[in-house]
PDB file of C-alpha atoms in Angstrom:
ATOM      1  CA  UNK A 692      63.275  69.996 102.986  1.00 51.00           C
ATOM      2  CA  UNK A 693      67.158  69.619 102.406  1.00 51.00           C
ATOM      3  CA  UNK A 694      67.660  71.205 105.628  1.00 50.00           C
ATOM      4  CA  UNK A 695      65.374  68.789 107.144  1.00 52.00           C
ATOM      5  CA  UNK A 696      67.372  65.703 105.334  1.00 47.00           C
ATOM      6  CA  UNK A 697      70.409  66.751 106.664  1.00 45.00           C
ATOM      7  CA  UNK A 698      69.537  66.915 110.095  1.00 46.00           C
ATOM      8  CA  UNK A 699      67.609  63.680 110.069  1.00 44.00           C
ATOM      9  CA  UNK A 700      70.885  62.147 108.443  1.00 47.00           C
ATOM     10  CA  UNK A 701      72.563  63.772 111.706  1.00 49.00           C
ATOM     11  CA  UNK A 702      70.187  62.416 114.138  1.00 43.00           C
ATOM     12  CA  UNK A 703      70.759  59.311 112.505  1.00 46.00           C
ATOM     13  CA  UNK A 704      74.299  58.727 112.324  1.00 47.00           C
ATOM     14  CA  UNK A 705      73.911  59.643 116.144  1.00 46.00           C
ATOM     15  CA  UNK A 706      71.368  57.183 117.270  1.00 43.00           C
ATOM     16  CA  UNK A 707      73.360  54.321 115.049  1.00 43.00           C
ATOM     17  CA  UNK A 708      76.553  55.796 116.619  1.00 46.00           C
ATOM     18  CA  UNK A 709      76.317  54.134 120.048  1.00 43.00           C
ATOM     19  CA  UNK A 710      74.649  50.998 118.797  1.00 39.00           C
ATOM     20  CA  UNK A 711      76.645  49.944 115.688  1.00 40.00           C
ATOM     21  CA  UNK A 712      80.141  51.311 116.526  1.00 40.00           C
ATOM     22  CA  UNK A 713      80.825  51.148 120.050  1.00 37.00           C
ATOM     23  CA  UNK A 714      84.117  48.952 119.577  1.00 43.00           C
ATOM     24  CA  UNK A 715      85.651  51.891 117.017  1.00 71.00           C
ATOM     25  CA  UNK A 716      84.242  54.759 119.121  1.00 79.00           C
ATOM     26  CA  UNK A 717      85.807  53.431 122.320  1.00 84.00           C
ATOM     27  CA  UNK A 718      89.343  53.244 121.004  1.00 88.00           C
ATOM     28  CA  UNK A 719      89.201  56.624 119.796  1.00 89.00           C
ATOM     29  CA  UNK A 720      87.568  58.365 123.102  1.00 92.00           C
ATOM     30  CA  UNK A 721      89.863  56.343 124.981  1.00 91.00           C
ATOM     31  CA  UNK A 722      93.002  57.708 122.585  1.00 92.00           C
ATOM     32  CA  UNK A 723      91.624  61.141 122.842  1.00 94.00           C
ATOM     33  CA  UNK A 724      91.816  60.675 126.466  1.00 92.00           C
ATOM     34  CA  UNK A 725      94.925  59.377 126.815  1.00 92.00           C
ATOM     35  CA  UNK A 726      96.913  61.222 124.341  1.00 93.00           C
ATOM     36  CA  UNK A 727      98.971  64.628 125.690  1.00 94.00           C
ATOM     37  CA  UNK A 728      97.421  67.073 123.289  1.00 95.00           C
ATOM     38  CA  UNK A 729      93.554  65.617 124.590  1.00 94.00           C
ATOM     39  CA  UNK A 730      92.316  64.960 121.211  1.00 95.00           C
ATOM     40  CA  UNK A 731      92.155  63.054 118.366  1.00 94.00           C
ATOM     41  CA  UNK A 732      91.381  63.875 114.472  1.00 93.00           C
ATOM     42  CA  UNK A 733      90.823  61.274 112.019  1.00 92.00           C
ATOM     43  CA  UNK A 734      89.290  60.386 108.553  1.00 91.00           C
ATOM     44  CA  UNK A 735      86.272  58.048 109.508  1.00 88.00           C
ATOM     45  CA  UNK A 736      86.652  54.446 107.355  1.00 86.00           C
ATOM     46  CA  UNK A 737      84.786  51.198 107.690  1.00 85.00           C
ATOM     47  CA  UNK A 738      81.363  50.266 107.069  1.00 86.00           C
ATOM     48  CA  UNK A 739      79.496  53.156 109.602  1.00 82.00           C
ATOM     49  CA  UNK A 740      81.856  55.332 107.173  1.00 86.00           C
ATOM     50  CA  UNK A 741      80.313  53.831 104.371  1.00 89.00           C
ATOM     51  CA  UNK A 742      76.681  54.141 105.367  1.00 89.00           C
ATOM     52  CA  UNK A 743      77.105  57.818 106.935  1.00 87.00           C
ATOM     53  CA  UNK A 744      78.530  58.893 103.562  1.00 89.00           C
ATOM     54  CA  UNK A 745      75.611  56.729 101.743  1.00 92.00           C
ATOM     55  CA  UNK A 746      73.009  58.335 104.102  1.00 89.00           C
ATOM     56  CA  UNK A 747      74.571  62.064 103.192  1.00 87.00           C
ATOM     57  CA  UNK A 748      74.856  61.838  99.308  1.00 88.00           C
ATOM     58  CA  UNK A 749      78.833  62.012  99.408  1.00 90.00           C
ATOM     59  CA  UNK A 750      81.823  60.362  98.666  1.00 91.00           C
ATOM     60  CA  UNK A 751      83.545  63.208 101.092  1.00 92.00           C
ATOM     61  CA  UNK A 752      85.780  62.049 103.535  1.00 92.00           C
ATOM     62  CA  UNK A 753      84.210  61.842 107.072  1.00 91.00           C
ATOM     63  CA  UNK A 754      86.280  63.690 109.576  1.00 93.00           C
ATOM     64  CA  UNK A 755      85.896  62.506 113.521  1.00 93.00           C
ATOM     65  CA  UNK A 756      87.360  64.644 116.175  1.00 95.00           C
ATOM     66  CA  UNK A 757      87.579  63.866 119.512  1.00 96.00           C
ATOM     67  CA  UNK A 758      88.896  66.365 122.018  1.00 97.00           C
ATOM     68  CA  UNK A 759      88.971  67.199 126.126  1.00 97.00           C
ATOM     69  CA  UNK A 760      86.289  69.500 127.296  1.00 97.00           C
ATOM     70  CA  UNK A 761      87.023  69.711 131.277  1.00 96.00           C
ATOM     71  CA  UNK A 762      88.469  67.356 133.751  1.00 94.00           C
ATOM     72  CA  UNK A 763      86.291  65.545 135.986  1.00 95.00           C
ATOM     73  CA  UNK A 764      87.009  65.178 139.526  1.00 93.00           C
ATOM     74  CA  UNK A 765      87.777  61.508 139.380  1.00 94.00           C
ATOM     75  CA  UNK A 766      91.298  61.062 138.706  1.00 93.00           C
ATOM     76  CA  UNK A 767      91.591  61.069 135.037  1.00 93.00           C
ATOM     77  CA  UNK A 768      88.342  61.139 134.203  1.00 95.00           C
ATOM     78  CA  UNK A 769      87.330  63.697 131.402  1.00 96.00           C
ATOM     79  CA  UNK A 770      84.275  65.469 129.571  1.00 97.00           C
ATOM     80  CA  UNK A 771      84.853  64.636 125.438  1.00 97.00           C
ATOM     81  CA  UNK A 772      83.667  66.215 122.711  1.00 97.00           C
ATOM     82  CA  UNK A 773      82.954  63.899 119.597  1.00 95.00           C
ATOM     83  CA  UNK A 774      82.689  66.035 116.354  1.00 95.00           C
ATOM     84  CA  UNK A 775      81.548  64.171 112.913  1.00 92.00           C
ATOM     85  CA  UNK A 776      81.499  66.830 110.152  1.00 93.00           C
ATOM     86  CA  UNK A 777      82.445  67.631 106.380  1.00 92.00           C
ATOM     87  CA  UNK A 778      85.181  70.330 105.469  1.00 88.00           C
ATOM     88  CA  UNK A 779      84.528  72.193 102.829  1.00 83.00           C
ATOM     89  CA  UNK A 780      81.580  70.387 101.592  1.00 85.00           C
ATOM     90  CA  UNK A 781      78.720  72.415 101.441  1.00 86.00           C
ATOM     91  CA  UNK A 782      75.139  71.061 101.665  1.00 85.00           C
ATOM     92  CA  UNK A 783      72.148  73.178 100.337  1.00 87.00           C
ATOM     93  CA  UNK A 784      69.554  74.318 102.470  1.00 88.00           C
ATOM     94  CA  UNK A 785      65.777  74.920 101.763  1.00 91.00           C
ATOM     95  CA  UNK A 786      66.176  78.822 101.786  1.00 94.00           C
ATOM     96  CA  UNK A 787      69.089  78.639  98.866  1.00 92.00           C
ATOM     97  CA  UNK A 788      71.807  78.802 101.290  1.00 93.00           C
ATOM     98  CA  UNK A 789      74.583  76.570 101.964  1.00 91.00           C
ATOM     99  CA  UNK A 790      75.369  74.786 105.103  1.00 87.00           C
ATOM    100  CA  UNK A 791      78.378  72.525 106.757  1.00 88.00           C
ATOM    101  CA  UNK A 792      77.712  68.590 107.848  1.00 87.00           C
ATOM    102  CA  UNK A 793      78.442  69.080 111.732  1.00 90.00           C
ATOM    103  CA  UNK A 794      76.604  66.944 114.381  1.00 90.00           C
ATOM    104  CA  UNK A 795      78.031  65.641 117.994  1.00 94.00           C
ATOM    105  CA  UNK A 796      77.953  65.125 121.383  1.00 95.00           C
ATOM    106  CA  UNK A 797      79.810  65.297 124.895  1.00 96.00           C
ATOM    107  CA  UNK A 798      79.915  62.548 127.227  1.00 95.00           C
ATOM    108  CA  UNK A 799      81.752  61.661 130.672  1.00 96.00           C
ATOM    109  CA  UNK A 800      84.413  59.109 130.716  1.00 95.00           C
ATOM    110  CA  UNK A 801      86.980  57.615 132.804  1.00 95.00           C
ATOM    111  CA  UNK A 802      90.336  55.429 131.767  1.00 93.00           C
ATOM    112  CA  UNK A 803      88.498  52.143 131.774  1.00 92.00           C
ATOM    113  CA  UNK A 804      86.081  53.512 129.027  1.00 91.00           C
ATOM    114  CA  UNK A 805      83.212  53.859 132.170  1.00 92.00           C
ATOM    115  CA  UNK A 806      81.661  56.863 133.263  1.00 93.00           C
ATOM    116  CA  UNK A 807      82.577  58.480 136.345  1.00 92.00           C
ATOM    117  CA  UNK A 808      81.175  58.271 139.607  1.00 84.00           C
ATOM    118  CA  UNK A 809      80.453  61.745 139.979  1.00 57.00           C
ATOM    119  CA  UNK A 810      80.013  63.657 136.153  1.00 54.00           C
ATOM    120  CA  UNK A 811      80.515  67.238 137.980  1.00 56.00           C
ATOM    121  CA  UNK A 812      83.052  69.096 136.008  1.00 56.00           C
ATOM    122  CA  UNK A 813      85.530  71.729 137.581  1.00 54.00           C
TER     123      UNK A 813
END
């Protein structure tokens, strides 16, 4: 039942993701994209901080990472990873194990913060 809490909590935070935080999520996507290492790591804050950590049962710090998966073949136009997870917190599971907070997704994006024409990655 835990188990299926936490992955509910996961699906959650990534259906509110896209229509709650699109401002915050763009500027890091767009700094992951744009910065010379391809990624970004940061503590999430704010109020989708606030409610992910309400919906989870923590007061753990929410770590976002953000980071280059391939290059696209529009000019500077990537495929990002966008990590939420926990480190070091454990959550239990229903068959008396423990298991990390990880959930994410990939999407295609260009420097104006639009997908790509073509999403075909090399």
């Amino acid at each position: 039942m835990k188990k299926r809490a936490l992955i509910v909590a996961g699906l959650s935070l990534m259906i509110w993701l896209p229509a709650h935080a699109q401002q915050d999520w763009r500027a890091l996507i767009l700094g992951a994209l744009q910065s010379p290492t391809g990624s970004v790591d940061t503590v999430l804050t704010g109020p989708y901080a606030d409610q992910a950590k309400q919906g989870l049962k923590t007061n753990e710090d929410i770590r976002v990472r953000v980071s280059t998966v391939a290059s696209l073949p529009q000019p500077g136009c990537k495929r990002m990873e966008v990590l939420m997870y926990i480190p070091d917190k454990k959550f239990p599971t229903t068959d008396g194990g423990e298991h990390e907070f990880r959930t994410g997704f990939q999407l295609n994006v260009c420097p104006d913060g639009r997908p790509p024409e073509s999403s075909d990655a090399k």
